[in-house]
CSV table of C-alpha atoms in Angstrom, one decimal:
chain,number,residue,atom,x,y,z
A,22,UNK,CA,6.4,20.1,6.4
A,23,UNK,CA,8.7,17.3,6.7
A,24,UNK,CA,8.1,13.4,6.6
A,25,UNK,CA,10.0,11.3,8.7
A,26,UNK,CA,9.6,7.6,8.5
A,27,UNK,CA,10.8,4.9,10.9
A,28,UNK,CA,10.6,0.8,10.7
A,29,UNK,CA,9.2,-0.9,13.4
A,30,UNK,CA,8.9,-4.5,14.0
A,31,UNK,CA,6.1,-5.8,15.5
A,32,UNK,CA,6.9,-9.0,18.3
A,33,UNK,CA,3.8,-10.3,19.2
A,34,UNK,CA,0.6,-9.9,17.6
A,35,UNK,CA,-0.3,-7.1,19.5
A,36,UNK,CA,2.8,-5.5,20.3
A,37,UNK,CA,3.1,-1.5,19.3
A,38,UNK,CA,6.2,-1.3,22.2
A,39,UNK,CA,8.6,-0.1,19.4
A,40,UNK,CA,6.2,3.0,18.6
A,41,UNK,CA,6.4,3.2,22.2
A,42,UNK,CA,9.9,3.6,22.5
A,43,UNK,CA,10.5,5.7,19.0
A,44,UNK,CA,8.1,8.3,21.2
A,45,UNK,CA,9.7,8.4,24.5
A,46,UNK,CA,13.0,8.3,23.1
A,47,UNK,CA,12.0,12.2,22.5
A,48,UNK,CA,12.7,11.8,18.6
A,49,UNK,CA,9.3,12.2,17.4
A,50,UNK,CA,6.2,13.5,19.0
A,51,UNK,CA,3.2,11.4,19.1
A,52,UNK,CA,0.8,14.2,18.3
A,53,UNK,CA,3.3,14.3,14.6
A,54,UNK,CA,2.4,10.5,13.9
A,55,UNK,CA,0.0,10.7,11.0
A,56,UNK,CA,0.2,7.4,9.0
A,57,UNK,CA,1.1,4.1,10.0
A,58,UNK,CA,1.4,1.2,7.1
A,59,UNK,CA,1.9,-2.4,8.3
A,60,UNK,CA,1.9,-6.4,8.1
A,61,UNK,CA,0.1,-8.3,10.6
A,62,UNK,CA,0.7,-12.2,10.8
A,63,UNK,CA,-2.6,-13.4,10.5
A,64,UNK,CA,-4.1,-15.2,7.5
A,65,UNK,CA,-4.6,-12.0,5.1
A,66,UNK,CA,-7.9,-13.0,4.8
A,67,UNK,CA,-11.8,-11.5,5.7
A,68,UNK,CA,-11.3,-12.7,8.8
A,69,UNK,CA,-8.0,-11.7,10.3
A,70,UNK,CA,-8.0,-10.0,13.2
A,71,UNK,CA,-4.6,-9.3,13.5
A,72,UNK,CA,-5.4,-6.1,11.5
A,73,UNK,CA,-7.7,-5.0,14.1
A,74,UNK,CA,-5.3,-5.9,17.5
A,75,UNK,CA,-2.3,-4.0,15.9
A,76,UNK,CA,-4.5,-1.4,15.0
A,77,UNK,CA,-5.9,-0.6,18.2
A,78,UNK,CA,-2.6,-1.0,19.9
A,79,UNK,CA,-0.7,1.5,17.8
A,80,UNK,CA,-3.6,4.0,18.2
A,81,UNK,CA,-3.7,3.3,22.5
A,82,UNK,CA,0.2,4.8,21.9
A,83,UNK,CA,-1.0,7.6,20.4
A,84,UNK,CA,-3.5,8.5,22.9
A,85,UNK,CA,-1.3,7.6,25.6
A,86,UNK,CA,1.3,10.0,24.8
A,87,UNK,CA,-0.8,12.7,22.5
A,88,UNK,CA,-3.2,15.0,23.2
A,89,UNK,CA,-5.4,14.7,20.5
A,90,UNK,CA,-9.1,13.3,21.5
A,91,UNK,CA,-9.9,10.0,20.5
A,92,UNK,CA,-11.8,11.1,17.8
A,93,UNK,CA,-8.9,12.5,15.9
A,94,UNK,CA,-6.6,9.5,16.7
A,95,UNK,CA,-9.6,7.6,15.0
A,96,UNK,CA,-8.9,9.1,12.0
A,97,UNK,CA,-5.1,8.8,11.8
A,98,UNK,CA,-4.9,6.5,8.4
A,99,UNK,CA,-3.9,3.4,9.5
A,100,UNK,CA,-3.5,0.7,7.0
A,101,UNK,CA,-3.0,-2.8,7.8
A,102,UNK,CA,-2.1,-5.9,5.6
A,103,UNK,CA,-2.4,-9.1,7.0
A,104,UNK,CA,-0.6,-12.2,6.1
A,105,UNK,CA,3.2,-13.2,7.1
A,106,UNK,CA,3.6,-15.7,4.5
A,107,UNK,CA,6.9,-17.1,4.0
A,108,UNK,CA,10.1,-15.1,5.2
A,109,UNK,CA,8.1,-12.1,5.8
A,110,UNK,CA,8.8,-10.0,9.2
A,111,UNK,CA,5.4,-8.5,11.2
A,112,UNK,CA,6.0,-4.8,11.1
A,113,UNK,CA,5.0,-1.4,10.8
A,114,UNK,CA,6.4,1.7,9.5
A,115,UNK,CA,5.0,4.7,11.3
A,116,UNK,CA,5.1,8.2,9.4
A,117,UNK,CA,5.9,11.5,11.0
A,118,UNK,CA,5.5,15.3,9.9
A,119,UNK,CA,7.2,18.2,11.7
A,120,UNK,CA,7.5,21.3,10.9
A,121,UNK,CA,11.2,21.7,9.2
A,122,UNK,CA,11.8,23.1,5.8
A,123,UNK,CA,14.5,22.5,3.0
A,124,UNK,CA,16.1,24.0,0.3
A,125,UNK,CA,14.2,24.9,-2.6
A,126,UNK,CA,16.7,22.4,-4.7
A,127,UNK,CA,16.0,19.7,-2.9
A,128,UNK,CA,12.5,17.4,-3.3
A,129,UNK,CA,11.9,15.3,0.2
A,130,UNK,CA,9.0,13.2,0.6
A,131,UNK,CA,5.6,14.5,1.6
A,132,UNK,CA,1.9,12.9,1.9
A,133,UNK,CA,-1.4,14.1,1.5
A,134,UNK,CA,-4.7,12.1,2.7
A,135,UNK,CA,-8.1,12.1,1.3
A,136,UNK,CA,-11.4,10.2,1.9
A,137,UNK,CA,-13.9,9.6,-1.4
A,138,UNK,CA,-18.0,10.0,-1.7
A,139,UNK,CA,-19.6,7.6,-0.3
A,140,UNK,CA,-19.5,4.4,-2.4
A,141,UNK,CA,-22.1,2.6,-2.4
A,142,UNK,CA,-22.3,-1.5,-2.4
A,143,UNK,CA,-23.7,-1.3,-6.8
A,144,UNK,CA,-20.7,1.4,-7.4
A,145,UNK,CA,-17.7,-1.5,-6.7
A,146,UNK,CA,-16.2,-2.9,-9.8
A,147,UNK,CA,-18.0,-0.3,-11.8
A,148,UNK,CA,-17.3,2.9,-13.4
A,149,UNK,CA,-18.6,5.3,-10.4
A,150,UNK,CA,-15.9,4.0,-8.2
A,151,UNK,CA,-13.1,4.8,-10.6
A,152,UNK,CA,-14.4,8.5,-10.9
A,153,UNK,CA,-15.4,8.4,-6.8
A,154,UNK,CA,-11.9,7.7,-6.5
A,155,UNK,CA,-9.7,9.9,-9.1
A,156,UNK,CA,-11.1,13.0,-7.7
A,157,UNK,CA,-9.9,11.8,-3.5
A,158,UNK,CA,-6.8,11.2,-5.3
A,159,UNK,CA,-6.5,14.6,-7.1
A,160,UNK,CA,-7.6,15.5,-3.5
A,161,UNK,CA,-4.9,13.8,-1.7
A,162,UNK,CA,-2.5,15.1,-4.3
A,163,UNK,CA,-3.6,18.7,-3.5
A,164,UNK,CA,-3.6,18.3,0.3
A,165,UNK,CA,0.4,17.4,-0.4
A,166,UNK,CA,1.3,19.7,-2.3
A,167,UNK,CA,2.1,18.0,-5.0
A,168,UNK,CA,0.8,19.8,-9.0
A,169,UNK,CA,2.4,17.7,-11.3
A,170,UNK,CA,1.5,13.6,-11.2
A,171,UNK,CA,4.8,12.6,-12.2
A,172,UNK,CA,6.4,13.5,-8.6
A,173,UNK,CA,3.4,10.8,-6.8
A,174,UNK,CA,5.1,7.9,-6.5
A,175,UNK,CA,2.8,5.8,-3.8
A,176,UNK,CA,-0.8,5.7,-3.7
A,177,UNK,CA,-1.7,3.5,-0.8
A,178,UNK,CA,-6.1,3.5,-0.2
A,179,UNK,CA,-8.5,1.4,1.8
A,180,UNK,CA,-11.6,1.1,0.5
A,181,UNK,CA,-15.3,-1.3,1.0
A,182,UNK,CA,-15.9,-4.3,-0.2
A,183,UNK,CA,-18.9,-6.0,-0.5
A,184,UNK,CA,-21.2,-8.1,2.4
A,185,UNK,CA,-23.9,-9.8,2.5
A,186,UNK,CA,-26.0,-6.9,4.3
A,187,UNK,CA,-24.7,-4.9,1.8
A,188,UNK,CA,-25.8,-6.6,-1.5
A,189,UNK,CA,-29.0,-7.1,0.5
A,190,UNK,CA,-29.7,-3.5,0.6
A,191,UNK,CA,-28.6,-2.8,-3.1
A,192,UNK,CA,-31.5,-5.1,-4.0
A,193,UNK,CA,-33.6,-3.2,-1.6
A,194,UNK,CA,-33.0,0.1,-3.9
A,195,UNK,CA,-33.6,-2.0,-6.8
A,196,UNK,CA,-29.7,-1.5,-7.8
A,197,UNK,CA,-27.5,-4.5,-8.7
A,198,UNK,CA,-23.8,-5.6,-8.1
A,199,UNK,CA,-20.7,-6.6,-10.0
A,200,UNK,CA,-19.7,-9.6,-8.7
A,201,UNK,CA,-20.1,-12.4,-5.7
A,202,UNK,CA,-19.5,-11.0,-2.0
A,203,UNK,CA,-15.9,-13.9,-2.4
A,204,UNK,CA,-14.8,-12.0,-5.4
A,205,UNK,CA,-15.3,-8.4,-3.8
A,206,UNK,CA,-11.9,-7.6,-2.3
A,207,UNK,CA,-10.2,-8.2,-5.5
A,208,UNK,CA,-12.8,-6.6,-7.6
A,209,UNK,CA,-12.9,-3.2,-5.1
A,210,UNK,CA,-8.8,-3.6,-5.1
A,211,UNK,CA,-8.9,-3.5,-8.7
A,212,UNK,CA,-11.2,-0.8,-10.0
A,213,UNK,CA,-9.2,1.6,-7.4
A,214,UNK,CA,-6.2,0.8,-9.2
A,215,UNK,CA,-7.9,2.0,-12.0
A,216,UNK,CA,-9.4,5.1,-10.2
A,217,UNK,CA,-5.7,5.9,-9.1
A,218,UNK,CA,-4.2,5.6,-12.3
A,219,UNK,CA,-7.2,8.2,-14.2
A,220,UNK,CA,-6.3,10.5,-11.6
A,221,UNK,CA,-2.4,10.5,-12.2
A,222,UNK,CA,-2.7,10.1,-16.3
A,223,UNK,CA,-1.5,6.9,-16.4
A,224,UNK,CA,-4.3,5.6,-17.8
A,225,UNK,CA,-7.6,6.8,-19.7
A,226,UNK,CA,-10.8,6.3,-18.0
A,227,UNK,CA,-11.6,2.9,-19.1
A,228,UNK,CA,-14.2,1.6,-20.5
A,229,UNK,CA,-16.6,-0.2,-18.3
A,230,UNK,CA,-16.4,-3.7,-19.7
A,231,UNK,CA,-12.4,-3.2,-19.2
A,232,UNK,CA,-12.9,-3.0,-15.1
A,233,UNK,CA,-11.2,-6.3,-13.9
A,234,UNK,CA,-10.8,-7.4,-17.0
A,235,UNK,CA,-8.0,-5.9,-19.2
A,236,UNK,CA,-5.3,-6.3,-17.2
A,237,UNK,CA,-3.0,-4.8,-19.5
A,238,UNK,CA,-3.9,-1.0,-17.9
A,239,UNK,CA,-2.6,-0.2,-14.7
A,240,UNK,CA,-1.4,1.8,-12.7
A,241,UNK,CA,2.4,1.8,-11.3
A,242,UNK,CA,1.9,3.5,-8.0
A,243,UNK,CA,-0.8,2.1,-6.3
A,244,UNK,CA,-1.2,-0.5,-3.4
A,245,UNK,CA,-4.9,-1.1,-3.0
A,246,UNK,CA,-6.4,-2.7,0.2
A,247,UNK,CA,-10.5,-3.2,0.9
A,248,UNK,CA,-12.3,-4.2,3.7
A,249,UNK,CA,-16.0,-4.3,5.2
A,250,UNK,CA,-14.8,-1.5,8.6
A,251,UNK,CA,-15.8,1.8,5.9
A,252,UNK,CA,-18.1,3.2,3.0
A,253,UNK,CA,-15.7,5.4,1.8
A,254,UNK,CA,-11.7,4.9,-0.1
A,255,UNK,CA,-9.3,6.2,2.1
A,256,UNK,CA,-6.1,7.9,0.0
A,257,UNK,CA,-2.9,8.0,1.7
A,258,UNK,CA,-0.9,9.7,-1.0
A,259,UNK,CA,3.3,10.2,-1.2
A,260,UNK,CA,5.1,11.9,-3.4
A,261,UNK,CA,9.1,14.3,-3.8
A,262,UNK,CA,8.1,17.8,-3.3
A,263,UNK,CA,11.1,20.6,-3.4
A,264,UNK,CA,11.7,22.4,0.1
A,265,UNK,CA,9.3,19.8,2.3
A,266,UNK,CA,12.8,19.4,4.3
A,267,UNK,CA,13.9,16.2,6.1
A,268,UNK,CA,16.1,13.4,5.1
A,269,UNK,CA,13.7,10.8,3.0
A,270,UNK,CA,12.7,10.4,-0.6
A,271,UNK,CA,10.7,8.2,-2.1
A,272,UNK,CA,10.3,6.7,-5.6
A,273,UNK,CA,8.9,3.9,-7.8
A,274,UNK,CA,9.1,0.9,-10.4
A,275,UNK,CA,7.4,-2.1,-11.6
A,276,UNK,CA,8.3,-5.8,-11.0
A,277,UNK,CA,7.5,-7.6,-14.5
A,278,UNK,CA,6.9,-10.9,-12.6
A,279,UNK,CA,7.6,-12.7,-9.4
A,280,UNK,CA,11.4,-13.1,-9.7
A,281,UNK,CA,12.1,-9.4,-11.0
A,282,UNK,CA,14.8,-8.4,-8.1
A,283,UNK,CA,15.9,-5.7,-10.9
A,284,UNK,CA,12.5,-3.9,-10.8
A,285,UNK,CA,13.1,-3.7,-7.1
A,286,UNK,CA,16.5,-1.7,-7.2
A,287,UNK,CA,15.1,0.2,-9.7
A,288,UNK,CA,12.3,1.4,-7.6
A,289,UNK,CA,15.2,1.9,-5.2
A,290,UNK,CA,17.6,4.0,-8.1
A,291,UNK,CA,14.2,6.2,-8.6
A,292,UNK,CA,14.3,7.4,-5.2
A,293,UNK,CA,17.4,8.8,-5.6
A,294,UNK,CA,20.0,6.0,-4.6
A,295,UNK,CA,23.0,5.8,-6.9
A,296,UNK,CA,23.7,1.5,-7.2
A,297,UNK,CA,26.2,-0.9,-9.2
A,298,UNK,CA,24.9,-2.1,-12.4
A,299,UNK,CA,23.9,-5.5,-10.7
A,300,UNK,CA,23.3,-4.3,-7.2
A,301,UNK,CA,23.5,-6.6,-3.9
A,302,UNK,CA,21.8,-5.4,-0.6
A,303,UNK,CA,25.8,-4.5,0.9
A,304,UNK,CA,25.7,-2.0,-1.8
A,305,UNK,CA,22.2,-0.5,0.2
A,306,UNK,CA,24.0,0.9,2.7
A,307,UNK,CA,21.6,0.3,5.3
A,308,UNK,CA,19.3,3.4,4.1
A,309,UNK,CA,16.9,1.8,2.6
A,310,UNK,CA,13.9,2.2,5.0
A,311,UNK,CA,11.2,0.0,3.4
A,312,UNK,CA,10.1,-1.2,-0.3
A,313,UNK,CA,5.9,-1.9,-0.6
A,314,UNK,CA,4.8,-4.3,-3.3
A,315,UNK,CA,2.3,-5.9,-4.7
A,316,UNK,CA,1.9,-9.0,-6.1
A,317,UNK,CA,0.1,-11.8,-8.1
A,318,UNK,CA,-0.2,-14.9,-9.6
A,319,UNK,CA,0.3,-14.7,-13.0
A,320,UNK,CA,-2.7,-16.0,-14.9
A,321,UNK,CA,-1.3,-17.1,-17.3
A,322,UNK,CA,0.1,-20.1,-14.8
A,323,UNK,CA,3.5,-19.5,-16.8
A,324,UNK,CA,6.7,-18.2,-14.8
A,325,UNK,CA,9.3,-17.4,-17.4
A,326,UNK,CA,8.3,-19.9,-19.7
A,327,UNK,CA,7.8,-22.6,-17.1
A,328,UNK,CA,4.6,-24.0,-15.5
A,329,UNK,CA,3.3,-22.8,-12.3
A,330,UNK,CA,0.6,-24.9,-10.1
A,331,UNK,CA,-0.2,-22.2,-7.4
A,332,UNK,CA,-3.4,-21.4,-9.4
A,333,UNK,CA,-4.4,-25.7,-9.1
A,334,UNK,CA,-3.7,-26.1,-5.3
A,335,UNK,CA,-6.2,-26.8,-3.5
A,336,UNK,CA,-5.0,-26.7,-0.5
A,337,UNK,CA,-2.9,-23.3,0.1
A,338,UNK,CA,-4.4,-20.0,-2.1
A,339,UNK,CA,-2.4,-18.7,-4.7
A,340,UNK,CA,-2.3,-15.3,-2.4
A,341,UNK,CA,0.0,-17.4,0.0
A,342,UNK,CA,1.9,-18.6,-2.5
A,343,UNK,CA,2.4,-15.8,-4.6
A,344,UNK,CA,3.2,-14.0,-1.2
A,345,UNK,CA,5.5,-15.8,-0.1
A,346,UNK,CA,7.8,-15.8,-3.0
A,347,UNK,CA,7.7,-12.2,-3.9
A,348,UNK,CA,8.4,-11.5,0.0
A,349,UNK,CA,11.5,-13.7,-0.5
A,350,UNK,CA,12.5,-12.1,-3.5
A,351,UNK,CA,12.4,-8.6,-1.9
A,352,UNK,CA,13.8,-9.7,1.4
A,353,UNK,CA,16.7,-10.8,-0.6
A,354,UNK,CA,17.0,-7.5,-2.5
A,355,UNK,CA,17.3,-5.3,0.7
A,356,UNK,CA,19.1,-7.5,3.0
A,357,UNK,CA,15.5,-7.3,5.3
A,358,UNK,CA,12.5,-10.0,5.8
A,359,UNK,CA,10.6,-7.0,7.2
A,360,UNK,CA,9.1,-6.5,3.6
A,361,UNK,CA,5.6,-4.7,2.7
A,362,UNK,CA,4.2,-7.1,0.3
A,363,UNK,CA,0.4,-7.5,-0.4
A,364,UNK,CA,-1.4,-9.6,-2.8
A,365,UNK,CA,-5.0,-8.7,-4.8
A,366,UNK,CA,-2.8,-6.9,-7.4
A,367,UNK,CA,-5.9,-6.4,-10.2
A,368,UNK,CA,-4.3,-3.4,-11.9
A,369,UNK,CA,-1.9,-3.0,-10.2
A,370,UNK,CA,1.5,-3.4,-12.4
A,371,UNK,CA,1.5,-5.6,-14.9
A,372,UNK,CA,0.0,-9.3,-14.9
A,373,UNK,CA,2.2,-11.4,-12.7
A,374,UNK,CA,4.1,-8.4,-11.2
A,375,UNK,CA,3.2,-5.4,-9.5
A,376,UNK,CA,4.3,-2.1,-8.1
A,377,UNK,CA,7.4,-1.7,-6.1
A,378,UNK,CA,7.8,1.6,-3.8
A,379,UNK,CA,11.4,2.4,-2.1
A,380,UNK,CA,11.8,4.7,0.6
A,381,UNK,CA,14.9,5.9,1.1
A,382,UNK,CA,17.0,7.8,4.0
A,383,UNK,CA,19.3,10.7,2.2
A,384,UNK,CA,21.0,12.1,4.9
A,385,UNK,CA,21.1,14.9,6.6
């Protein structure tokens, strides 16, 4: 079953007319749309409901041109980060399967999807998520297609975080949590990671007093967003898989810090784009379809030996900052502002960088 993968910008803050288009232009079916990853323009924060406008337009195109029920279309994964910060372009990219094939020689990209347990407000930030969550990735890896953990190079998940309700209910069952409601987005992002990178054998299962805390473990593939709209983590897994046909391939680095452009053409070499030793984005070719990073402020407040204040101010979070400077970083890399780049990066790469995924259009 082939992928196919298309960019779309998004012009207004509830705009889905270029999924619109990509459908009636007879290219793609909308019954074969069955993940969408985006960047909304609102403030990234708890609040933003840019996530929730894009995310009922795109699924109104679906059922305006599908025929699956609204139920099903419900539970197309859909994952939206919010926060445009800097140079960085609103967009979606919207992911297709059909049914062509390929040669058995040739490794295409292909996705699996899995939802966890139930996790339950006292499981976040503690060793039951990270098992909850390897075995729906080992899931998602299976619905793919994929046996070996070396060819998963993107593991993109949604998962809870923590309310007040919800902590009120823990204390109900006489069950504690693991950290402040404020902290629980990064804390949930985080352990994850961790879950993610059992499941793949990047890591061993850690110990518990390691769970947002030694950030030297991570994992290199994952891109972990919460939120308070499930109770479950949603696994939207890629991965190269011989003979799933079609014309994209997908592959993986790190950035070591904010200003790594190198980690991002390597993440573009690994997906199977041949480059000059010190690559510019002419040299891309225009097939570069998208790159999806995460990013951090380093906490060590050091930047390659210099001093950073983004960790001090007051008045703009280090999230925005550290944002918009990785989104600059990668817009310059692929000749694109229409970058994928979240923050909340516990585990996720190394401290001050983060994981870098390239998708890239091979040709027919």
């Amino acid at each position: 079953m082939a992928i196919d993968v298309r960019k779309i910008e998004i012009k207004s803050v509830s705009d889905a007319s270029g999924l619109d288009e990509w459908i009636a232009s007879g290219d793609v079916a909308a019954d074969e749309i069955v993940a969408v990853i985006g960047k909304t323009e609102g403030n990234g924060g708890v609040n933003d409901f840019t996530r929730i406008l894009s995310d009922q337009a795109y699924r109104a195109v679906l059922m305006k041109h599908g025929s699956r029920t609204e139920a099903e279309v419900k539970e197309i994964p859909m994952v939206w980060s919010g926060g445009c910060d800097g140079v960085i372009t609103p967009h979606a990219v919207a992911f297709a399967r059909n049914d062509a094939t390929g040669p058995d020689d040739q490794d295409r990209i292909v996705m699996g999807t899995a939802m966890s347990a139930e996790l339950f407000p006292e499981d976040i930030g503690r060793l039951a998520m990270v098992e909850k969550v390897a075995d729906a990735v080992r899931g998602a890896m299976a619905d793919a297609g994929i046996t070996d953990p070396k060819d998963v190079h993107y593991v993109q998940t949604k998962t809870p975080l923590l309310t007040v309700e919800g902590v009120k209910d823990a204390h109900a069952r006489g069950e504690t949590v693991a950290c402040e409601v404020h902290d629980s987005m990064g804390v949930s992002n985080g352990t994850t990671a961790l879950g993610i990178g059992v499941a793949l054998g990047e890591i061993a299962m850690p110990k518990a007093e390691e769970i947002c805390k030694n950030l030297d473990i991570y994992s290199a593939v994952s891109s972990c967003s919460s939120g308070v709209e499930l109770d479950r983590a949603q696994i939207v897994l890629f991965g190269n898989k011989a003979g799933a046909g079609g014309r994209y391939r997908i592959g993986h680095s790190v950035m070591k810090d904010a200003l790594d452009i190198d980690g991002i053409y390597d993440a573009i070499r690994d997906a199977g784009l041949e480059l000059p030793d010190r690559p510019r984005s002419e040299d891309l070719g225009g097939r570069v379809v998208n790159c999806f990073m995460k990013c951090e402020a380093d906490p060590s407040a050091r930047l390659r030996g210099r001093r950073q204040i983004m960790l001090d101010d007051s008045d703009v979070h280090h999230h925005r900052h550290s944002k918009a400077a990785v989104g600059g970083v990668a817009a310059l890399a692929i000749g694109d502002p229409a970058v994928f780049v979240s923050v909340d990066a516990m585990h996720q790469g190394p401290q001050g960088g983060g994981p870098v995924i390239a998708i890239v259009d091979m040709g027919e």
